[in-house]
Amino acid sequence: MTKEHTNICPHDCWDTCSMTVTVDESGKAVKIRGNKEHPVTKGFLCIKVNNYLERVYHPERILYPMKRSGKKGEGVFEQISWEEAIQLITDKYKEIIRQYGPEAVLPYSYAGTMGLINYGSMDRRFFGKMGASRLARTLCASAASAALHSVYGTRLGVDPEDMVHSRLIIAWGTNTIHTNVHQFPIMEEARRNGAVLVVIDPYRHETAEKADIHLQIKPGTDSALALGMIHLLIHNDQLDHAYIANYLQGFDELKERVKPYTPAHVASITGLSEQEIIEFTQLYASTKTSLIRCGFGPQRHTTGGEIIRTLAVLPALTGAWQELGGGFLLANMDVGINYENLYRTDVYEGTPREINCAQLGSALLQQDNPVKALYVYNSNPALVTPDANKVTEGLLRDDLFTVVHEQHMTETCRYADIILPATTTLEHLDIHTSYWHLYVQLNEPSIAPLGEAKSNTETFRLLAEAMGYTEDCFKDSDEDLIRQALDSTHPFLKGITYETLKEKKYQKIAFEGEHFFPFQHGFLTPSKKVEALAPQMKELGLEPLVNYTPLEQKEENPEQYPLHFLTVKSKHFLNSSFGNVETLKKREKEPVLYMNPQDALSRGIAEGDQVKVYNNRGEIVLPAKISEKVGAGVLVTPINLWQKNVNVTTSEALTDLGGGATYYTNFVEAVKIG
């Protein structure tokens, strides 16, 4: 007799899907599909997660603890027991702490699982109690997060389910069809209701091809376009003056700022035509129920915070926030979870240094106060971290003790001293929120852990016990952790408990009325307004008023490396996850390098030629795909393919706000080889 269970997709994706998993009499999961009852998932999964069981039962799944028996990087290991693994790890930590201090230990994790307790709970307690170096987890969205906090006071936006009411949808820097598959049907329903879909992106991807309008902007010039739009809105008096008076701080200063941003000037910056700029702004001005659906792409530049701040101001000028389906949506992250209960900073020891995860390579190579132990979980830093050659050099250090807690033999595992087997979402308990939709969801295990796999929380309990940490918080069960996360006074979580989630599996956050208007009582900034002028920016050494700053090639010579290299999301892989799933590898095929005909002609490159893309950090070889999907001066290829690591070229430079990774401010040259 088969049974059906509800699981939640754990991957770093907007959709946070509810999955129905069928388990046979032997306890094996035999089928996975989207939960038909879930209001957002609606019965279907993306092409990646449709193949999730191939990942769970992969023949190279790590099932037992192992220790290295060859040289670092060779990937040669021998099986050991959990008892021996825990003993080896904690003995080494105690030795390192005695000799170098606790800061010599560095945890490294990111978003390999987005379940709240396996993402960040017992691990934060463990390394905090140790006094280990703290990790600034900034790879994906920290510039956007900081920008939203500065403009709105919180990371909230429109309920994506209300997008069906939008009459103009601007997909700004997002390939929705590949990266947010449950968003696109909502967009299509809105279009059937009369909405226009505009895509703003340097790359003519699949979503752009299906849009009504595609504005192929130059990378990193988004805020110039936004300032040009504001210039025209003011010039043509297409403003909601009452809304501006009540809800926008800095309007007088903004009027002065945008005076130079005429259509001609903006066209010279963005690569768009004056006509495109004027017609698009007129469309925005004349459509009250307009929604800017912004992706994470624009904020992965050195000026990423500035870009998001400027874009986020636009709806206040037209009063779009007053309309159902109008406003701005980048993320819905601040839904009331009690992170202090999860992290328990009251048990932390000292105030250790902070290391930015985007600068791992430099951290591993520094001589002063060196990192002597690295504990990796929920991430594959050898593949996903900028300046990957530096990271590899650091991981090869013989004096670096590296532990990797992982499901599969990733690139990072090859450099480990100890490998620990990790559970998948089908094998452990967790709770999930989305950074897009508004549902809190419970993930209960549908199968027993394979082999000797253990969850993050269970592993850190074992490590804490072996280190002699006796605080009661290290004894908290997963059920305790879920209850603690939901033990919040925030009104969004009213009526949501572990017990109600066990019964219902998912619950939408609580809010006033039938629809979610996050700012109906004002914004959560100090002024209670949208802050186009944010005085606190001055304390960070930044311009308080929204602005446009051209990208700088800080680490590259512009004449030597004239091409802008964008590394976009793969269709069949999710960051580096699924990179070893054969079904998806066959569908993705070999990556190609999209190059504009103008750039190809000037370099003597033809379709299919092998092209070396390089800068002062590294190089990668890819076959050329000559196409006007990219503008002149721009190259595009997918990210995080195993054995084809584009991050050998990306930089450790950080965003202006939030200290984020700047994957998209990456300049290279390209030459034909062979």
XYZ file of C-alpha atoms in Angstrom:
674
model
C 0.000 0.000 0.000
C 1.519 3.321 -1.032
C 1.250 6.465 1.076
C 1.345 10.112 0.098
C 3.320 12.696 2.070
C 3.736 16.460 1.819
C 7.260 17.789 1.466
C 8.610 21.232 0.647
C 11.191 21.924 -2.031
C 14.266 23.075 -0.074
C 16.157 24.846 -2.830
C 17.125 28.503 -3.167
C 14.183 29.485 -5.342
C 11.320 31.952 -5.151
C 8.595 29.322 -5.422
C 9.199 27.153 -2.302
C 6.896 24.516 -3.749
C 4.679 22.089 -1.887
C 5.362 18.565 -3.151
C 3.299 15.393 -2.938
C 5.605 12.396 -2.492
C 4.390 8.823 -2.981
C 6.163 6.194 -0.856
C 5.797 2.450 -1.515
C 5.480 -0.436 0.941
C 9.265 -0.740 1.289
C 9.610 2.884 2.376
C 11.036 4.115 -0.929
C 9.818 7.328 -2.549
C 8.599 6.363 -6.011
C 6.830 9.469 -7.293
C 7.016 13.215 -6.776
C 4.703 15.901 -8.114
C 3.366 19.325 -7.267
C 0.722 19.560 -4.568
C -2.579 20.087 -6.403
C -4.179 21.730 -3.371
C -1.498 24.369 -2.812
C -2.642 27.844 -3.991
C 0.720 28.677 -5.585
C 2.242 25.312 -6.535
C -1.063 24.260 -8.162
C -0.008 20.727 -8.988
C 3.189 21.258 -10.957
C 6.909 21.452 -10.260
C 9.784 22.848 -12.276
C 11.739 20.593 -14.622
C 14.539 20.396 -12.054
C 12.529 19.187 -9.079
C 10.429 16.846 -11.203
C 13.671 14.850 -11.203
C 14.307 15.223 -7.464
C 14.066 11.494 -6.756
C 16.960 10.903 -9.138
C 18.927 13.199 -6.857
C 17.767 11.494 -3.648
C 18.656 8.017 -4.932
C 21.704 9.041 -6.948
C 24.282 6.214 -7.126
C 26.957 8.614 -5.859
C 24.888 9.843 -2.924
C 27.066 10.188 0.190
C 25.705 7.680 2.713
C 28.459 7.294 5.320
C 31.076 9.448 7.039
C 34.452 9.378 5.313
C 37.974 10.628 5.909
C 40.504 11.569 3.284
C 42.997 8.849 2.333
C 44.601 10.553 -0.678
C 45.869 14.018 -1.490
C 43.544 17.008 -1.293
C 41.648 17.381 -4.532
C 42.012 13.735 -5.557
C 38.673 12.743 -4.037
C 39.974 9.566 -2.400
C 38.278 8.678 0.907
C 37.651 5.751 3.230
C 34.518 5.050 5.244
C 34.541 5.671 9.002
C 31.902 5.646 11.741
C 29.998 8.683 12.961
C 31.637 8.255 16.359
C 35.106 8.440 14.833
C 34.141 11.388 12.623
C 32.770 13.437 15.527
C 35.838 12.590 17.616
C 38.254 13.571 14.836
C 36.453 16.849 14.193
C 36.124 17.979 17.792
C 39.648 16.877 18.755
C 40.981 18.964 15.872
C 38.806 21.946 16.819
C 40.012 21.822 20.412
C 43.622 21.672 19.228
C 43.165 24.609 16.834
C 41.370 26.695 19.454
C 44.165 26.079 21.976
C 46.850 27.063 19.492
C 45.200 29.789 17.387
C 41.994 30.787 19.160
C 38.386 30.114 18.105
C 38.452 32.671 15.260
C 40.649 30.202 13.368
C 37.479 28.134 12.810
C 35.188 29.351 10.008
C 31.711 27.976 9.213
C 30.685 28.297 5.572
C 27.057 27.826 4.592
C 24.493 29.383 2.345
C 21.200 28.314 0.805
C 21.620 24.647 -0.070
C 18.535 24.105 2.037
C 16.092 26.906 2.775
C 14.298 25.126 5.610
C 14.601 27.493 8.549
C 16.015 25.124 11.139
C 18.470 23.365 8.825
C 19.460 26.691 7.263
C 20.222 28.422 10.528
C 19.551 27.332 14.111
C 21.681 24.760 15.914
C 24.668 25.670 13.716
C 24.519 29.342 14.749
C 24.355 28.305 18.396
C 27.303 25.919 17.998
C 29.706 28.271 16.240
C 28.506 31.231 18.311
C 29.232 29.391 21.541
C 32.645 28.409 20.169
C 33.481 32.027 19.332
C 34.318 31.035 15.757
C 34.664 33.609 13.000
C 31.249 34.762 11.855
C 30.216 34.415 8.252
C 28.465 37.233 6.399
C 26.143 35.258 4.129
C 25.907 37.643 1.185
C 26.132 35.682 -2.069
C 22.622 36.157 -3.392
C 20.548 39.074 -2.184
C 22.173 41.163 0.539
C 22.348 44.348 -1.550
C 18.642 44.069 -2.359
C 17.791 43.358 1.273
C 19.684 46.399 2.511
C 18.197 48.577 -0.228
C 14.624 47.555 0.580
C 15.235 48.254 4.256
C 16.523 51.730 3.392
C 13.602 52.636 1.097
C 10.652 50.782 2.683
C 11.971 49.826 6.119
C 11.277 46.152 5.443
C 11.623 43.439 2.819
C 7.999 43.196 1.759
C 6.094 43.828 -1.431
C 3.003 42.864 -3.373
C 1.426 39.446 -2.789
C 2.301 37.559 -6.002
C -1.179 36.010 -6.069
C -2.556 39.536 -6.531
C -0.542 40.020 -9.708
C -3.598 38.782 -11.633
C -5.018 42.268 -10.970
C -1.977 44.094 -12.405
C -2.427 45.869 -15.720
C 1.252 46.520 -16.369
C 3.880 44.025 -15.200
C 7.520 45.022 -15.507
C 9.822 42.021 -15.097
C 13.017 43.893 -14.299
C 16.135 41.729 -14.296
C 14.413 38.349 -14.006
C 13.993 35.396 -16.360
C 10.734 34.300 -14.780
C 10.166 31.213 -16.912
C 13.434 29.657 -15.742
C 13.722 30.932 -12.175
C 10.181 31.530 -10.882
C 8.009 29.119 -12.856
C 4.845 29.613 -10.794
C 5.036 33.359 -11.364
C 4.646 33.057 -15.117
C 1.140 31.505 -15.110
C 0.048 34.373 -12.854
C 1.539 36.822 -15.345
C -0.250 35.053 -18.182
C -3.574 35.247 -16.343
C -2.991 38.960 -15.834
C -2.288 39.318 -19.551
C -5.546 37.543 -20.368
C -7.153 40.146 -18.120
C -5.567 42.915 -20.203
C -2.116 43.394 -18.681
C 0.982 44.301 -20.675
C 4.235 42.467 -19.876
C 7.490 44.400 -20.213
C 10.867 42.753 -19.650
C 13.944 44.863 -18.893
C 17.097 42.792 -19.248
C 20.426 42.864 -21.124
C 19.752 39.297 -22.283
C 16.861 38.333 -24.559
C 15.989 35.208 -22.611
C 12.880 33.066 -22.899
C 10.724 35.383 -20.783
C 11.830 38.404 -22.808
C 10.897 36.605 -26.023
C 7.374 36.001 -24.738
C 6.900 39.565 -23.452
C 4.955 42.333 -25.177
C 7.981 44.625 -24.920
C 11.652 43.858 -24.276
C 13.966 46.714 -23.334
C 17.512 45.437 -23.860
C 19.315 47.664 -21.418
C 23.083 47.784 -20.900
C 24.141 45.938 -17.723
C 24.247 48.065 -14.587
C 22.424 51.086 -16.051
C 19.033 50.315 -14.487
C 19.040 53.276 -12.109
C 19.774 55.659 -14.992
C 16.629 54.398 -16.724
C 14.628 54.823 -13.514
C 15.892 58.403 -13.091
C 15.009 59.072 -16.716
C 11.500 57.795 -16.082
C 11.185 60.071 -13.048
C 12.420 63.004 -15.171
C 9.614 62.403 -17.666
C 6.962 61.798 -14.992
C 7.809 65.166 -13.457
C 8.197 66.963 -16.802
C 4.794 65.718 -17.989
C 3.184 66.139 -14.557
C 2.111 62.501 -14.488
C 2.374 62.221 -10.723
C 0.127 61.347 -7.803
C 0.799 64.543 -5.866
C -1.286 63.556 -2.856
C 0.508 60.239 -2.462
C 3.891 61.925 -2.863
C 3.029 64.482 -0.188
C 2.015 61.782 2.264
C 4.400 58.949 1.463
C 7.602 60.090 -0.285
C 10.584 61.630 1.485
C 13.039 63.611 -0.617
C 10.843 64.585 -3.558
C 12.221 68.133 -3.852
C 15.781 66.832 -3.890
C 14.767 64.142 -6.370
C 13.383 66.764 -8.768
C 16.810 68.381 -8.891
C 18.612 65.052 -9.209
C 16.696 63.969 -12.320
C 16.933 67.221 -14.305
C 19.937 66.038 -16.361
C 18.307 62.661 -17.101
C 16.630 63.632 -20.357
C 15.662 60.890 -22.814
C 18.736 61.687 -24.900
C 21.082 61.439 -21.909
C 19.479 58.231 -20.642
C 19.631 56.717 -24.127
C 23.373 57.404 -24.254
C 23.828 55.528 -20.958
C 21.419 52.597 -21.303
C 21.674 51.764 -25.005
C 17.910 52.150 -25.401
C 16.459 54.556 -27.942
C 14.852 57.817 -26.865
C 11.565 56.560 -28.291
C 11.727 53.378 -26.199
C 12.332 55.403 -23.034
C 9.532 57.884 -23.740
C 6.961 55.246 -24.749
C 7.774 52.975 -21.817
C 7.505 55.829 -19.323
C 4.187 56.891 -20.845
C 2.915 53.324 -20.466
C 3.996 53.302 -16.812
C 2.469 56.715 -16.136
C -0.860 55.865 -17.759
C -1.300 52.492 -16.042
C -2.162 53.060 -12.402
C -2.160 49.361 -11.521
C 1.465 48.839 -12.471
C 3.781 46.350 -10.809
C 7.556 46.288 -10.974
C 8.537 42.648 -10.451
C 12.242 43.031 -9.805
C 14.620 40.074 -9.779
C 17.942 39.700 -8.011
C 19.934 40.306 -11.201
C 20.231 44.118 -11.034
C 21.615 44.057 -7.486
C 24.558 41.787 -8.360
C 26.606 44.781 -9.470
C 29.000 46.965 -7.518
C 26.205 49.571 -7.516
C 23.505 47.000 -6.724
C 22.146 48.724 -3.631
C 21.844 52.035 -5.444
C 20.038 50.351 -8.344
C 17.393 48.704 -6.152
C 16.887 51.848 -4.057
C 16.190 53.863 -7.202
C 13.848 51.320 -8.773
C 11.912 50.930 -5.523
C 11.038 54.636 -5.469
C 9.111 54.559 -8.765
C 5.692 53.305 -7.505
C 5.484 56.126 -4.956
C 5.508 58.702 -7.750
C 2.442 57.267 -9.497
C 0.660 56.084 -6.348
C 0.680 52.501 -7.613
C 0.906 51.181 -4.043
C -2.754 52.114 -3.535
C -3.930 49.672 -6.199
C -4.557 45.936 -5.862
C -1.746 44.421 -7.909
C 0.197 47.683 -7.991
C 3.540 48.581 -6.450
C 6.850 46.739 -6.245
C 7.808 43.144 -5.591
C 11.355 42.051 -5.111
C 10.939 39.850 -2.056
C 8.629 38.983 0.821
C 11.167 37.995 3.466
C 10.107 39.676 6.694
C 7.143 37.583 7.780
C 7.696 37.560 11.536
C 9.850 34.469 12.177
C 11.621 34.652 15.557
C 15.220 34.314 14.410
C 16.583 35.271 17.816
C 14.951 32.149 19.218
C 16.659 30.099 16.513
C 20.107 31.688 16.764
C 20.247 32.140 20.571
C 22.871 34.867 20.528
C 22.756 34.887 24.325
C 25.129 31.878 24.335
C 27.656 33.431 21.936
C 31.194 33.939 23.191
C 33.065 37.163 22.448
C 32.814 39.395 19.387
C 34.825 37.562 16.732
C 35.716 38.888 13.310
C 33.286 38.636 10.424
C 34.342 37.144 7.089
C 32.298 37.817 3.963
C 31.445 34.567 2.192
C 32.005 36.243 -1.184
C 35.653 36.712 -0.180
C 36.360 33.163 0.964
C 39.388 32.824 -1.301
C 41.178 35.761 0.279
C 40.164 34.612 3.764
C 41.701 31.176 3.213
C 44.934 32.652 1.855
C 45.554 35.405 4.401
C 48.617 34.941 6.604
C 47.601 37.050 9.609
C 45.083 35.380 11.912
C 44.704 32.497 9.435
C 41.662 30.287 9.018
C 42.807 26.831 10.137
C 39.488 24.962 10.016
C 36.592 25.243 7.557
C 33.193 23.604 8.117
C 31.069 23.571 4.947
C 27.343 22.787 4.858
C 24.423 23.904 2.683
C 26.891 25.121 0.060
C 29.426 24.193 -2.601
C 31.943 27.045 -2.281
C 34.469 25.587 -4.731
C 31.883 26.210 -7.453
C 29.648 29.078 -6.309
C 32.055 31.508 -4.641
C 33.603 34.376 -6.644
C 37.237 34.218 -7.745
C 37.105 30.433 -7.668
C 40.790 29.902 -8.413
C 41.620 31.626 -5.130
C 39.116 29.409 -3.332
C 40.660 26.280 -4.819
C 44.139 27.434 -3.835
C 42.915 27.927 -0.279
C 41.150 24.566 -0.141
C 44.362 22.848 -1.247
C 46.245 24.049 1.841
C 47.629 21.060 3.726
C 47.254 22.923 7.028
C 43.546 23.665 6.489
C 41.242 21.168 8.214
C 38.070 20.985 6.118
C 34.812 19.255 7.006
C 32.021 19.047 4.423
C 28.484 17.942 5.349
C 26.929 17.094 2.007
C 24.492 14.903 0.065
C 26.652 14.443 -3.042
C 30.323 14.332 -3.974
C 30.608 17.978 -5.008
C 33.691 19.842 -6.143
C 34.154 21.063 -2.566
C 34.041 17.522 -1.152
C 37.154 16.651 -3.118
C 39.173 18.950 -0.849
C 37.677 17.742 2.445
C 39.466 15.984 5.272
C 36.175 14.675 6.668
C 32.904 14.221 4.752
C 29.622 13.771 6.612
C 26.457 12.409 4.908
C 23.524 14.847 4.857
C 19.790 14.229 4.632
C 17.564 15.583 1.871
C 14.248 17.334 2.441
C 12.464 13.962 2.196
C 14.420 12.726 5.224
C 14.174 15.453 7.872
C 11.754 17.767 9.647
C 11.749 21.482 8.881
C 9.668 24.595 8.391
C 9.770 26.851 5.337
C 8.841 30.360 4.385
C 9.194 31.717 0.865
C 10.981 34.907 -0.117
C 8.247 35.379 -2.734
C 4.840 34.011 -1.705
C 3.228 34.401 1.719
C 2.831 30.809 2.961
C 4.477 29.178 5.976
C 4.885 25.444 5.310
C 5.779 22.338 7.274
C 8.133 19.721 5.859
C 7.752 16.330 7.530
C 10.026 13.433 6.537
C 8.448 11.019 4.071
C 11.271 8.446 4.088
C 13.913 7.328 6.568
C 17.409 8.812 6.125
C 19.404 6.911 3.519
C 22.460 5.124 4.841
C 23.734 7.012 7.879
C 22.733 10.488 6.683
C 21.984 13.042 9.384
C 20.400 16.484 9.289
C 22.320 19.658 10.103
C 20.541 20.019 13.427
C 21.291 16.469 14.540
C 24.928 16.799 13.521
C 25.453 20.029 15.435
C 23.871 18.510 18.534
C 26.475 15.729 18.369
C 29.297 18.215 17.842
C 28.106 20.419 20.701
C 27.990 17.462 23.072
C 31.495 16.358 22.058
C 32.805 19.908 22.544
C 31.348 19.935 26.058
C 28.713 22.618 25.460
C 26.140 22.072 28.193
C 23.605 24.864 27.645
C 20.038 23.582 27.400
C 19.584 25.095 23.930
C 21.872 22.419 22.469
C 19.359 19.788 23.554
C 16.431 21.355 21.694
C 14.724 18.910 19.332
C 13.667 19.841 15.814
C 10.096 20.152 17.083
C 11.341 22.541 19.777
C 13.134 24.619 17.154
C 10.021 24.917 15.001
C 7.949 26.019 17.976
C 10.623 28.560 18.887
C 10.698 29.964 15.343
C 6.916 30.456 15.410
C 6.879 31.862 18.959
C 6.495 35.410 17.723
C 4.439 38.447 18.649
C 4.354 39.523 15.011
C 0.759 39.720 13.730
C 1.693 37.906 10.503
C 2.126 34.670 12.483
C -1.102 34.894 14.451
C -2.743 31.473 14.439
C 0.267 29.702 12.917
C 1.778 27.067 15.204
C 3.548 23.748 14.835
C 0.289 22.010 15.718
C -1.779 23.904 13.122
C 0.861 23.278 10.470
C 0.858 19.555 11.254
C -2.837 19.592 10.500
C -2.914 21.982 7.524
C 0.643 21.574 6.098
C 0.702 25.239 5.022
C -0.858 28.529 6.178
C -0.853 31.986 4.677
C 0.418 34.754 6.928
C -2.268 36.749 8.721
C -3.049 40.297 7.558
C -5.865 42.831 7.564
C -8.602 42.478 4.995
C -8.972 40.202 2.012
C -5.753 41.266 0.253
C -2.202 42.034 1.375
C -1.373 45.746 1.390
C 1.897 45.830 3.349
C 2.086 49.621 3.554
C -1.533 50.677 3.973
C -0.622 52.254 7.330
C 2.630 53.769 6.105
C 6.092 52.452 5.456
C 8.390 51.054 8.123
C 11.159 53.614 7.666
C 11.948 56.259 10.332
C 9.895 58.797 8.339
C 7.061 56.290 7.697
C 7.529 57.158 4.020
C 9.302 55.799 0.966
C 12.770 57.231 1.496
C 14.192 58.422 -1.810
C 16.358 60.449 0.533
C 17.652 58.165 3.286
C 19.882 60.119 5.718
C 21.283 56.920 7.246
C 23.113 56.233 3.983
C 25.542 59.021 4.864
C 26.705 57.023 7.888
C 27.701 54.241 5.473
C 29.622 56.648 3.273
C 26.954 56.468 0.570
C 24.869 59.038 -1.270
C 21.601 59.515 0.713
C 19.590 60.443 -2.399
C 18.836 57.804 -5.022
C 21.302 58.092 -7.843
C 23.056 56.553 -10.839
C 26.747 55.700 -10.652
C 28.475 54.112 -13.658
C 30.052 50.727 -13.048
C 33.786 50.831 -12.468
C 36.272 48.194 -13.547
C 38.079 48.304 -10.232
C 40.189 45.206 -10.754
C 40.450 45.034 -14.532
C 41.957 47.294 -17.174
C 38.992 48.492 -19.299
C 41.064 48.454 -22.486
C 42.397 44.969 -21.778
C 39.018 43.512 -20.743
C 36.285 45.387 -22.683
C 33.469 42.802 -22.619
C 30.802 42.578 -19.909
C 30.396 38.911 -18.927
C 26.993 37.974 -17.457
C 26.590 34.522 -15.926
C 22.887 33.659 -15.855
C 20.811 30.888 -14.279
C 20.691 27.525 -16.027
C 17.316 26.148 -17.082
C 17.897 22.627 -15.755
C 20.128 23.257 -12.719
C 19.548 25.341 -9.608
C 22.830 27.090 -8.875
C 25.165 24.080 -8.527
C 22.411 21.681 -7.397
C 21.247 18.990 -9.852
C 24.557 19.342 -11.727
C 25.145 15.588 -11.425
C 21.616 14.448 -12.352
C 21.984 12.641 -15.680
C 18.466 13.339 -16.964
C 18.979 17.072 -16.519
C 22.542 17.051 -17.827
C 21.275 15.544 -21.084
C 18.598 18.220 -21.397
C 20.879 21.131 -20.542
C 23.548 19.912 -22.961
C 26.856 21.752 -23.166
C 26.868 25.424 -22.185
C 27.414 27.985 -24.931
C 28.727 31.532 -24.976
C 26.221 34.036 -26.371
C 28.088 36.749 -28.272
C 26.760 39.639 -30.321
C 27.566 39.444 -34.076
C 29.442 42.742 -33.876
C 31.802 41.452 -31.174
C 32.244 38.121 -32.946
C 33.100 39.766 -36.274
C 35.724 42.039 -34.751
C 37.406 39.009 -33.146
C 37.157 36.627 -36.086
C 34.849 34.291 -34.168
C 32.245 32.165 -35.954
C 29.355 30.038 -34.721
C 30.625 26.978 -32.856
C 34.211 28.187 -32.479
C 35.855 27.407 -29.162
C 36.339 30.702 -27.356
C 38.539 31.453 -24.380
C 36.894 33.967 -22.058
C 39.441 35.373 -19.650
C 40.575 38.140 -17.344
C 43.272 38.586 -14.709
C 41.524 36.075 -12.405
C 40.947 33.095 -14.653
C 39.626 31.683 -17.900
C 36.967 29.347 -19.264
C 36.543 27.855 -22.751
C 33.080 27.731 -24.341
C 31.636 27.269 -27.854
C 30.381 30.481 -29.438
C 26.697 31.089 -30.133
C 26.464 34.197 -32.303
C 23.211 35.953 -31.455
C 21.523 39.296 -30.959
C 20.050 37.905 -27.748
C 22.887 39.922 -26.221
C 23.853 43.469 -27.066
C 27.237 44.581 -28.321
C 29.872 44.378 -25.615
C 27.976 41.747 -23.603
C 28.634 38.009 -23.226
C 26.255 35.548 -21.546
C 26.626 31.948 -20.357
C 24.911 29.826 -17.649
C 26.389 29.456 -14.169
C 27.581 26.713 -11.837
C 27.965 23.809 -14.230
C 30.187 21.144 -12.702
C 33.609 21.100 -14.381
C 32.772 24.372 -16.213
C 33.141 27.012 -13.539
C 32.465 30.554 -14.739
C 33.355 31.855 -11.272
C 37.037 31.590 -12.112
C 36.449 35.005 -13.742
C 34.178 36.695 -11.181
C 35.465 39.132 -8.595
C 35.537 39.341 -4.799
C 34.488 43.015 -5.034
C 31.390 43.766 -2.940
C 28.217 45.721 -3.581
C 27.903 49.302 -2.375
C 25.224 48.309 0.129
C 24.890 45.030 2.029
C 28.320 43.657 1.125
C 26.912 41.397 -1.579
C 28.662 39.440 -4.309
C 29.102 41.296 -7.600
C 28.845 38.408 -10.044
C 27.524 40.673 -12.820
C 30.190 43.374 -12.658
C 32.632 41.138 -14.465
C 34.779 42.274 -17.382
C 36.682 39.972 -19.728
C 38.157 39.519 -23.171
C 37.302 36.699 -25.577
C 39.561 35.075 -28.173
C 39.137 32.201 -30.594
C 41.312 29.187 -29.838
C 42.402 26.341 -32.062
